[in-house]
Tab-separated table of C-alpha atoms in Angstrom:
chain	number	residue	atom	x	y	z
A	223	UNK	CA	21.025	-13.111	7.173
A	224	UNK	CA	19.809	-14.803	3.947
A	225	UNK	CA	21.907	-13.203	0.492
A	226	UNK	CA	19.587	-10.201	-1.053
A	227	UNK	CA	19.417	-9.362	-4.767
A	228	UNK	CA	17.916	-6.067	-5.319
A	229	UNK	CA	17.195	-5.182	-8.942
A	230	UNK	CA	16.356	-1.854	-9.516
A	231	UNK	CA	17.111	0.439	-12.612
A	232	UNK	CA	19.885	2.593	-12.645
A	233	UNK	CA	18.622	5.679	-9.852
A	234	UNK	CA	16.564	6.272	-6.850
A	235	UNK	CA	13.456	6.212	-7.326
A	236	UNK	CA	11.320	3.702	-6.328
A	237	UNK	CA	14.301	1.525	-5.257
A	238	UNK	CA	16.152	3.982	-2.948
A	239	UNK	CA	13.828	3.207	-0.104
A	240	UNK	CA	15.215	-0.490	-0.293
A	241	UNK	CA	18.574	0.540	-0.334
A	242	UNK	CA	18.251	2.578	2.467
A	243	UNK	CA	16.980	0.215	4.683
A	244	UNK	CA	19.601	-2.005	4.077
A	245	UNK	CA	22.735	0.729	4.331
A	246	UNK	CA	20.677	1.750	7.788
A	247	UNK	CA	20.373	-1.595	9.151
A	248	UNK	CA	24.081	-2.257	7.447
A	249	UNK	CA	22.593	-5.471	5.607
A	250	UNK	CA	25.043	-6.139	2.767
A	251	UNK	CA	22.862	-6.440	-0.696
A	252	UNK	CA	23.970	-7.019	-4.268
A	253	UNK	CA	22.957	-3.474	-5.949
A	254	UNK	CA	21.615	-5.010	-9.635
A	255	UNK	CA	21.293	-1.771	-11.346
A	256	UNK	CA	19.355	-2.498	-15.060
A	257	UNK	CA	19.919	-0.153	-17.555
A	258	UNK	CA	17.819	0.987	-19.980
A	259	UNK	CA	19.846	-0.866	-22.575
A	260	UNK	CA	19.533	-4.165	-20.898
A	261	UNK	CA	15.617	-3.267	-19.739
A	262	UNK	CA	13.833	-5.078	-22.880
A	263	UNK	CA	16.097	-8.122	-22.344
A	264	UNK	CA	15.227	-8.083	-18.722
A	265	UNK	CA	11.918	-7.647	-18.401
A	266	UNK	CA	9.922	-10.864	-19.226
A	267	UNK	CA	12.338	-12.451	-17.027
A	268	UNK	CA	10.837	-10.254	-13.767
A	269	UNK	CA	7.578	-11.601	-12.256
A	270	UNK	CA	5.035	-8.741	-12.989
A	271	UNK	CA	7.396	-7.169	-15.498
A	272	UNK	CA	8.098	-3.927	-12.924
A	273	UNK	CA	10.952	-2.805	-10.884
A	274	UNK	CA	12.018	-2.927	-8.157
A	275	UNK	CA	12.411	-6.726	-7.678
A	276	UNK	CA	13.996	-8.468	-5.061
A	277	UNK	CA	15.405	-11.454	-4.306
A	278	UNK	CA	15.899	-13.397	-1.020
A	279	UNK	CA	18.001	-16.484	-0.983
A	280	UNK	CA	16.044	-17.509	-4.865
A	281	UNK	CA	12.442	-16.191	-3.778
A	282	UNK	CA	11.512	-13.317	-5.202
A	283	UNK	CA	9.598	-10.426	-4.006
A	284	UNK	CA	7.400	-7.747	-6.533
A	285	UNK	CA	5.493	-4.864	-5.358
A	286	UNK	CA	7.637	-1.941	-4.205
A	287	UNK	CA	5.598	-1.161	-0.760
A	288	UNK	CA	5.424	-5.051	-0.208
A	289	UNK	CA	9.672	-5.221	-0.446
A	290	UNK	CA	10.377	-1.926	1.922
A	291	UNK	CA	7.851	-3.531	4.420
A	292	UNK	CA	9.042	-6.959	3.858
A	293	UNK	CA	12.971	-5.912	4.834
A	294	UNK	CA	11.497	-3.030	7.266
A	295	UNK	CA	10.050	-6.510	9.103
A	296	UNK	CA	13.472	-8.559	8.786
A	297	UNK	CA	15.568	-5.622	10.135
A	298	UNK	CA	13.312	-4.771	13.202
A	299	UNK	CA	12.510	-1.450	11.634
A	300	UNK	CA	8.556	-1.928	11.034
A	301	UNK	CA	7.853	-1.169	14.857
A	302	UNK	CA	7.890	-2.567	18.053
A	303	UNK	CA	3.834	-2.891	19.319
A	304	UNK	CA	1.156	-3.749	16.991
A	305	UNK	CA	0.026	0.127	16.988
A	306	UNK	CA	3.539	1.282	16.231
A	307	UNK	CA	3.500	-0.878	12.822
A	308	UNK	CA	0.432	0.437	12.343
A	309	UNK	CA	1.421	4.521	12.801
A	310	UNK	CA	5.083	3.324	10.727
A	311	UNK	CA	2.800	2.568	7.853
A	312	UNK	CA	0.224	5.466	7.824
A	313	UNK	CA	3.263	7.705	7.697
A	314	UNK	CA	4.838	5.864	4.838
A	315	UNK	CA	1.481	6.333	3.087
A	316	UNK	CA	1.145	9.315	3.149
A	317	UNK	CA	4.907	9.871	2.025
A	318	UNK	CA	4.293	7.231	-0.976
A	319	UNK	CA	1.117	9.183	-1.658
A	320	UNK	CA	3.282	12.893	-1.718
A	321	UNK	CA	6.227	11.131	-3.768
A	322	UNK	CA	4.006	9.813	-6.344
A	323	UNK	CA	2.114	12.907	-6.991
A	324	UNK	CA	5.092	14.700	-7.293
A	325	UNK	CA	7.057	12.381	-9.601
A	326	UNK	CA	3.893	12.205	-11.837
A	327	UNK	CA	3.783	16.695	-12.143
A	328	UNK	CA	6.044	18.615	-10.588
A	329	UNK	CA	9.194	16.545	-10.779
A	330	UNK	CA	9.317	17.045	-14.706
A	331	UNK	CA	8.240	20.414	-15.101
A	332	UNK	CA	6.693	21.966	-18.512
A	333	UNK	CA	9.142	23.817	-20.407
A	334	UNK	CA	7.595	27.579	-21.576
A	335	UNK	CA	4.112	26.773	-19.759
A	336	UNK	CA	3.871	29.426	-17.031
A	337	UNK	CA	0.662	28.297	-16.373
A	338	UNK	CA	0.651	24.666	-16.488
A	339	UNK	CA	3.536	24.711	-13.836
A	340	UNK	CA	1.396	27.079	-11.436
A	341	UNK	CA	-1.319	24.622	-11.622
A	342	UNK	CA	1.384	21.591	-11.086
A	343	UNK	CA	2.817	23.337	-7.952
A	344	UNK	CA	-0.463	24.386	-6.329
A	345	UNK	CA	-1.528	20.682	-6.723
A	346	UNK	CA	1.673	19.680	-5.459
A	347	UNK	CA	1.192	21.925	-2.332
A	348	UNK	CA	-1.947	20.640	-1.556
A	349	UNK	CA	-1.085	17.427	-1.269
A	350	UNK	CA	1.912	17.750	0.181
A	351	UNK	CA	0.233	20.074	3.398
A	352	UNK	CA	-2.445	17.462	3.240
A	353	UNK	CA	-0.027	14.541	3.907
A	354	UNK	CA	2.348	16.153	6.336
A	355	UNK	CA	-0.237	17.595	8.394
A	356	UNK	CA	-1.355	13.943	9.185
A	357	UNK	CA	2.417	12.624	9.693
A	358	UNK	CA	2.684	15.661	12.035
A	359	UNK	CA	-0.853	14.451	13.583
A	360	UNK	CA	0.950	10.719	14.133
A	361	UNK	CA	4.035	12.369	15.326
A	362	UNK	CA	2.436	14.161	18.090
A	363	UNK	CA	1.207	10.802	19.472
A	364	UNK	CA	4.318	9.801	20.302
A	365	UNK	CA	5.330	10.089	23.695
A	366	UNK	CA	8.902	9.053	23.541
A	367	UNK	CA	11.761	11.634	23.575
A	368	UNK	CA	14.105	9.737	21.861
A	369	UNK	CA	13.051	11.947	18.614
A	370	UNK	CA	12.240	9.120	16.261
A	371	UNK	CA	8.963	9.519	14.499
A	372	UNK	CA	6.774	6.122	16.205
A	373	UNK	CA	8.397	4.701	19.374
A	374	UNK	CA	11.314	4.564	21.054
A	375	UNK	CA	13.427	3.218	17.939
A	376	UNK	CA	14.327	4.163	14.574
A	377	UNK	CA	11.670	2.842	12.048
A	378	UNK	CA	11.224	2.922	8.607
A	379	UNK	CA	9.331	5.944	9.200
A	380	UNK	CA	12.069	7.741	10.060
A	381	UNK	CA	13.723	6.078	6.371
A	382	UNK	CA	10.836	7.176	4.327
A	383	UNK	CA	10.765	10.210	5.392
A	384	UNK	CA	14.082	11.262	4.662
A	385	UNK	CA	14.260	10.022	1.487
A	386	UNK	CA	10.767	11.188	0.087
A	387	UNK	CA	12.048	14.409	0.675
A	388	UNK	CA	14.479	14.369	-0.907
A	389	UNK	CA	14.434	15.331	-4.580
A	390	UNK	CA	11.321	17.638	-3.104
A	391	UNK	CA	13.399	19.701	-0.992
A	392	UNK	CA	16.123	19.989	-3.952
A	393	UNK	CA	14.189	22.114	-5.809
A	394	UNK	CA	11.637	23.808	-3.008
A	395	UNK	CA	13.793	23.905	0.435
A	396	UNK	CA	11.129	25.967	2.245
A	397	UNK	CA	8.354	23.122	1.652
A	398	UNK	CA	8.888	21.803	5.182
A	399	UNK	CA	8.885	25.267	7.461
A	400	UNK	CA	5.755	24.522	8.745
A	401	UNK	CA	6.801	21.306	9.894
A	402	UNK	CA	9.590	21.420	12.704
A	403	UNK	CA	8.290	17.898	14.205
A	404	UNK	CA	9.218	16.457	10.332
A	405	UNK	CA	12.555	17.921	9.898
A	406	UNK	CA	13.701	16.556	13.460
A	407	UNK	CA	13.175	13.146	12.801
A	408	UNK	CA	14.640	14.311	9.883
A	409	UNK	CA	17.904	14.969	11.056
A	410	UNK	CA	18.030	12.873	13.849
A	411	UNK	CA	18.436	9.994	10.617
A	412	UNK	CA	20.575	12.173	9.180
A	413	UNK	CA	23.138	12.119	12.017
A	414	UNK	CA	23.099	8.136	11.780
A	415	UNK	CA	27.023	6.959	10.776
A	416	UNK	CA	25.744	4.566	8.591
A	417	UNK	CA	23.538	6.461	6.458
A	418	UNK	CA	26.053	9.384	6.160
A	419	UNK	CA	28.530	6.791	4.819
A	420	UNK	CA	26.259	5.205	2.326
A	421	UNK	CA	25.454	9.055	1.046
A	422	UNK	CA	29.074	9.757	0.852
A	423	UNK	CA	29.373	6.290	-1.765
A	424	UNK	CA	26.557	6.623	-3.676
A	425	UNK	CA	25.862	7.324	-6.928
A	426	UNK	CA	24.558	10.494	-8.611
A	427	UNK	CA	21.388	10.328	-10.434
A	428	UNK	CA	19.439	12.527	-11.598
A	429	UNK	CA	16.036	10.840	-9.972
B	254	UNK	CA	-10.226	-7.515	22.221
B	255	UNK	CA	-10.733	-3.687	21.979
B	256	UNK	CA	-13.319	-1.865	20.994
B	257	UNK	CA	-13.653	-1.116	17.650
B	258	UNK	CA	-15.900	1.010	15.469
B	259	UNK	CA	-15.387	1.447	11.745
B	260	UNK	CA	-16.483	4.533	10.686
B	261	UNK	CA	-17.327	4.355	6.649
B	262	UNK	CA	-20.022	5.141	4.062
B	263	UNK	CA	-23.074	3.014	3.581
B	264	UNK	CA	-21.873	1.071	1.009
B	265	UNK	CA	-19.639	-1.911	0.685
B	266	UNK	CA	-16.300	-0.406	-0.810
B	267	UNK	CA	-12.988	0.500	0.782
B	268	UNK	CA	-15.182	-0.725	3.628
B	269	UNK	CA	-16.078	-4.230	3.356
B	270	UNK	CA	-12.411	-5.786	3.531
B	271	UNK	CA	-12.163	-4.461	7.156
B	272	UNK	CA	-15.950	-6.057	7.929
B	273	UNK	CA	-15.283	-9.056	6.076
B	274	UNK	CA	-12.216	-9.209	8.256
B	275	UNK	CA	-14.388	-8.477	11.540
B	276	UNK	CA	-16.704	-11.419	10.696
B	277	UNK	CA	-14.501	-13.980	9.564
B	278	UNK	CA	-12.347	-13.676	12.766
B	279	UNK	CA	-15.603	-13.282	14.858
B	280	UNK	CA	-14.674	-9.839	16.274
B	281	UNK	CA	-17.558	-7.870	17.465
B	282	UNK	CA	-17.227	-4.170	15.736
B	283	UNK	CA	-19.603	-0.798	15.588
B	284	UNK	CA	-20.157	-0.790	11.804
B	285	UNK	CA	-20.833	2.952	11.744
B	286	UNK	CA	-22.536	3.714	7.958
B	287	UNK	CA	-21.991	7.471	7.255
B	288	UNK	CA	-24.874	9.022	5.000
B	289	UNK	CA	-24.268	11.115	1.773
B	290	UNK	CA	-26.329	13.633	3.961
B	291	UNK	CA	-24.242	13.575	7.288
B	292	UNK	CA	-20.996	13.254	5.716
B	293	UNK	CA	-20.215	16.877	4.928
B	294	UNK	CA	-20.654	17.856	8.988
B	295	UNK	CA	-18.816	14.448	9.867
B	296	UNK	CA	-15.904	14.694	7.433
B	297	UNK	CA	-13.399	17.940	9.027
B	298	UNK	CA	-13.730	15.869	12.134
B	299	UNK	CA	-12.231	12.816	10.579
B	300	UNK	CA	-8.754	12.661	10.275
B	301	UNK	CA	-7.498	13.266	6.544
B	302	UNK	CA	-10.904	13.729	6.020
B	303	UNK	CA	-11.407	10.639	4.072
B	304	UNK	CA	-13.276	7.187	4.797
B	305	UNK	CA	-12.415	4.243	6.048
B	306	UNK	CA	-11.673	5.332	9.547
B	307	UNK	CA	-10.935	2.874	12.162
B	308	UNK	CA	-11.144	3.762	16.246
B	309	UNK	CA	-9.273	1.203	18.769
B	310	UNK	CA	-9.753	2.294	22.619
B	311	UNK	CA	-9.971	6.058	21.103
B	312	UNK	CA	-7.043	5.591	18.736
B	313	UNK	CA	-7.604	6.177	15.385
B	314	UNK	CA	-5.863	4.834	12.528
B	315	UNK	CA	-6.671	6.308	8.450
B	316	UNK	CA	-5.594	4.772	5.028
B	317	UNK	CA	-7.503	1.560	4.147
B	318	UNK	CA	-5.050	-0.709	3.317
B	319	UNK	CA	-3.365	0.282	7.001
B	320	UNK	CA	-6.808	-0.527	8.455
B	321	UNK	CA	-6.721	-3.797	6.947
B	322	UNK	CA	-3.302	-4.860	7.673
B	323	UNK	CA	-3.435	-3.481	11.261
B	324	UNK	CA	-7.020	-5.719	11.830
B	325	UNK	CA	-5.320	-9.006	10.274
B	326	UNK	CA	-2.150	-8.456	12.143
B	327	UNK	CA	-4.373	-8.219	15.482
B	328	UNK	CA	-6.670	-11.608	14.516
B	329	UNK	CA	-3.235	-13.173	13.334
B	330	UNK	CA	-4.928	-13.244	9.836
B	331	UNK	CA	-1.539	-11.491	8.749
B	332	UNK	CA	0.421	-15.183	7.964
B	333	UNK	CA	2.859	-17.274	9.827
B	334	UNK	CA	6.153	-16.631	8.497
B	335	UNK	CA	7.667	-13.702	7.111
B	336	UNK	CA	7.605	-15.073	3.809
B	337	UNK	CA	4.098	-15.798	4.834
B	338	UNK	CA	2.868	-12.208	5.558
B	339	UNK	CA	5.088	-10.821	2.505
B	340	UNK	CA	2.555	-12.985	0.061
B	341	UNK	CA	0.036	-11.920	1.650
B	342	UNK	CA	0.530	-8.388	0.897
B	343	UNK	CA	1.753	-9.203	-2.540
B	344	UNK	CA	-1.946	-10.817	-2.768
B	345	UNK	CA	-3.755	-7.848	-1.815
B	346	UNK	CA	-1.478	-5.105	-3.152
B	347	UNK	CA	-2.797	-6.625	-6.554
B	348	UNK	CA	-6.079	-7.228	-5.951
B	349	UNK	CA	-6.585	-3.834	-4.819
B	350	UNK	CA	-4.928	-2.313	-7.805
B	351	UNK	CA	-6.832	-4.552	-10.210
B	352	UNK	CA	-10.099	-2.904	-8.058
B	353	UNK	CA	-8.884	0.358	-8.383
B	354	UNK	CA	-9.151	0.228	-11.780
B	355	UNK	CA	-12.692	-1.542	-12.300
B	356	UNK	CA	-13.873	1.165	-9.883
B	357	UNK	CA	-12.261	3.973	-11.959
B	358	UNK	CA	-13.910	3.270	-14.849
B	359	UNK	CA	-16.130	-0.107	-15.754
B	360	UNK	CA	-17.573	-0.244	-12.406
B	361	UNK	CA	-19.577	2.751	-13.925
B	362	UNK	CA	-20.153	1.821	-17.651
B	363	UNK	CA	-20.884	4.869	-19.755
B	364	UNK	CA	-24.231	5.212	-21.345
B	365	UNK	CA	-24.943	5.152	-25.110
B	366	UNK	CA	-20.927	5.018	-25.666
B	367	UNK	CA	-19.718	1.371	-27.403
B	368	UNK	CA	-16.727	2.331	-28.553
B	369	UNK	CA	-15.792	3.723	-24.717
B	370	UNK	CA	-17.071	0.307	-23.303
B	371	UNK	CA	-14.854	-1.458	-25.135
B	372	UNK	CA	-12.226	0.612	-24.588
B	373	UNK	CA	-12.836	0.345	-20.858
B	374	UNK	CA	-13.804	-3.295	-20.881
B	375	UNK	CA	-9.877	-3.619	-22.812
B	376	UNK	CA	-8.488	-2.113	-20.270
B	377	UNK	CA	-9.971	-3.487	-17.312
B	378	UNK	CA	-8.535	-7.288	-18.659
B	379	UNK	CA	-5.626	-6.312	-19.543
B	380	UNK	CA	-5.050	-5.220	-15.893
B	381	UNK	CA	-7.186	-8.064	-14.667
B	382	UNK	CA	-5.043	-10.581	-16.092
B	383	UNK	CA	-1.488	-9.421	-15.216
B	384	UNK	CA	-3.111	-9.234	-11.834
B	385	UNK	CA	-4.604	-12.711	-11.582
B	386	UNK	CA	-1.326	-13.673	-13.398
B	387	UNK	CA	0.564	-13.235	-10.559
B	388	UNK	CA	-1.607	-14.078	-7.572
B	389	UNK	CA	-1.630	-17.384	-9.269
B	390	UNK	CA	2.288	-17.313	-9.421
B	391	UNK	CA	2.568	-16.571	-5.872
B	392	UNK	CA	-0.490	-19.343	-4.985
B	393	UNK	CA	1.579	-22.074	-7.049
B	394	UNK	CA	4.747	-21.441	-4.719
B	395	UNK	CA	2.127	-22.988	-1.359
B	396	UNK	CA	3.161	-26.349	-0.835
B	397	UNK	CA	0.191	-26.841	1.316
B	398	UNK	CA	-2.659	-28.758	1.120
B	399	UNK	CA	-4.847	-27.296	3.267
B	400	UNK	CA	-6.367	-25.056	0.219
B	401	UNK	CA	-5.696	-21.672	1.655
B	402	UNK	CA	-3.553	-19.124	-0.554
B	403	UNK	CA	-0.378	-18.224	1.708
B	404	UNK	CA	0.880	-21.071	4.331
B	405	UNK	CA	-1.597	-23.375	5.969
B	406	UNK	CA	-3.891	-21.304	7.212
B	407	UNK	CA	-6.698	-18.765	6.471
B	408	UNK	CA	-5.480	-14.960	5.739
B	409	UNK	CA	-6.689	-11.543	4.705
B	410	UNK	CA	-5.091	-12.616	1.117
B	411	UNK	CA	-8.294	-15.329	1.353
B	412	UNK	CA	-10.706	-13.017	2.275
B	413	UNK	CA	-9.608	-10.013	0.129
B	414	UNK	CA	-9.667	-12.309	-2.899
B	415	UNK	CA	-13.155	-12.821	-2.364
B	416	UNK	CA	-13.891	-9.133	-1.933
B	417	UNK	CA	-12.250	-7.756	-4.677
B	418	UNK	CA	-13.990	-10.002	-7.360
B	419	UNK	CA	-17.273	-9.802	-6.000
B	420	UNK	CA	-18.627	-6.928	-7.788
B	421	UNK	CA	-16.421	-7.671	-10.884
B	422	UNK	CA	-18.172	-10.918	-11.254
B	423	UNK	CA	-21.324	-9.853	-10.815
B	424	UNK	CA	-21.323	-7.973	-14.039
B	425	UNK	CA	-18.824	-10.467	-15.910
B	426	UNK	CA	-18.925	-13.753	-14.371
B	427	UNK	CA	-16.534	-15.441	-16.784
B	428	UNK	CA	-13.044	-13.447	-15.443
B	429	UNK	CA	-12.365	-16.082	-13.401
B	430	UNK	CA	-12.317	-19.467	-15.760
B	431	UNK	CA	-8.896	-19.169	-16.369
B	432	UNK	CA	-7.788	-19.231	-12.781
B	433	UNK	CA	-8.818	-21.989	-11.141
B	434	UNK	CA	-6.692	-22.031	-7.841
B	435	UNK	CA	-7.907	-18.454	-6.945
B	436	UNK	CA	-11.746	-19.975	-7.761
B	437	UNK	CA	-10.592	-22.723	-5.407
B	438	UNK	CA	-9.370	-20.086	-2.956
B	439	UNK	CA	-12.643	-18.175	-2.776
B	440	UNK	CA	-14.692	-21.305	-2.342
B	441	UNK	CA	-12.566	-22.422	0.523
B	442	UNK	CA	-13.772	-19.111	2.121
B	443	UNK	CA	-16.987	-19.084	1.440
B	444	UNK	CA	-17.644	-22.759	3.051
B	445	UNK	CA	-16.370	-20.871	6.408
B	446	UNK	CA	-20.119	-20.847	8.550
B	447	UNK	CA	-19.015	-17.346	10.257
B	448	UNK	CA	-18.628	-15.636	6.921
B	449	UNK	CA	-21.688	-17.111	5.127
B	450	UNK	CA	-23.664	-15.891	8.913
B	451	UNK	CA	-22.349	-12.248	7.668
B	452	UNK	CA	-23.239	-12.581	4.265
B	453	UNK	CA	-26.762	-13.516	4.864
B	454	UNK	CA	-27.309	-10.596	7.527
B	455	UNK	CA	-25.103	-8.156	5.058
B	456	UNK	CA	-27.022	-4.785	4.033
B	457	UNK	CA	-27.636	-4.819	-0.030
B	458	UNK	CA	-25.857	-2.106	-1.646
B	459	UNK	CA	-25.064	-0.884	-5.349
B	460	UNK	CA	-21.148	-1.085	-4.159
């Protein structure tokens, strides 16, 4: 396996995907965590300006979907058939689509705005009932009973969706009761050795 | 092949990437072009309710940028290598943000509003630029000579390149002066007989 640099800043984010893919597929990475000190310094020097960045053997990789897909497709995780890819990356969608509205409302809530945060979360639900009801469309197509969400293997489907969950369900646990099919696949990552070690070691952040 | 149909409005769009990938791999396809007037009985049958929608043999698959990848992965329009196919996302992950944001606001110029032009018009270059900026980082890393944008061959990073700036250049033909390998790029295309056949037959729409 080639030598991975992945610089992210210093919390989940949009660069916890990444690192989970590696700690599932036990890939050792270099975890370059910028801080918002070193940020200004940093930033002309990263193609595009953004983070996450990452860097395999010297080449470097921008575009946060492009990198999880990119290492999803070196680890074996992006699917086995040509449909499978397909169904791992409509899920992620959708999930990418959820996380993003909620980081951009919900996830920083007004302070003394009653209303403003009713109208944040009834956004929020929408589009979260919107997206999982197609991921639990997708899941039902799968005919396997191994209890991964697309095939017979664990995917990055099965990655994303723990882990866009998972600031979500920190402050609203009931958002996926309607959605047994989800929490399986769920836990069935959850029970994976190497992803409950990499929890146990990681770092708290806030985000 | 399978049998295809591509369900989306009559317009070009979020559409024409996935036609312009049917004709330039010479893929027979049902173009299916959804009227403003159907589209309210047609769309709680579609899944996510949203346009494009792509049908294989029965199976459908939503989100564009799926659609796309999943048609270029299937004509092996997707690139060789793994770096390959990573650039070639990289490629159109840009270009499509750079067209979500001409379609979000110049793409519909308001009327008897300078100052909001120009406000638009700032905004769209700004974004245009760090866009092109970086396709033409990633096209300078090709050591081939074959003229194509990733590896040695043709790719949907080729034929979303021309896509994306067709509409933009129709109202500001000048965007493109400054980068010449992505002019050199969308040439090479268009010299290809089978998409020049399409173009000729296309249907003339606003968008």
């Amino acid at each position: 396996m080639p030598k991975f640099v992945l610089h992210y800043f210093d919390a989940r984010g949009r660069g916890e995907p990444a690192r989970l893919l590696f700690a599932v597929a036990g890939i050792p990475f270099q975890d370059r965590r910028v801080s918002q000190e070193e940020w200004p310094a940093i930033k002309p020097k990263i193609p595009g300006g953004t983070l996450p960045y990452l860097e395999v053997e010297g080449v470097g990789i921008t575009q946060s979907m492009v990198i999880y897909r990119h290492l999803a497709r070196l680890f074996g995780l992006d699917g086995d058939t040509v449909l499978d890819k397909a169904h791992v990356e409509e899920i992620t969608e959708y999930l990418i689509e959820m996380k993003i509205k909620y980081m951009s409302g919900l996830a920083f809530p007004p302070k003394d705005d009653e209303e403003k945060l009713k109208q944040l979360k009834e956004e929020f639900m929408t589009k979260l009932q919107a997206c999982c009801c197609q991921i639990d469309r997708i899941l039902q197509t799968n005919k396997s009973t191994e209890g991964w969400a697309v095939g017979k293997k664990l995917t990055f489907a099965d990655i994303m969706m723990f882990e866009a969950f998972e600031h979500v369900l920190s402050s609203m646990p009931e958002v996926l009761d309607k959605y047994p099919r989800i929490q399986k696949c769920r836990k069935k990552l959850q029970s994976l050795k190497k992803l409950q070690e990499y929890l146990s070691k990681r770092k708290v952040t806030a985000f």
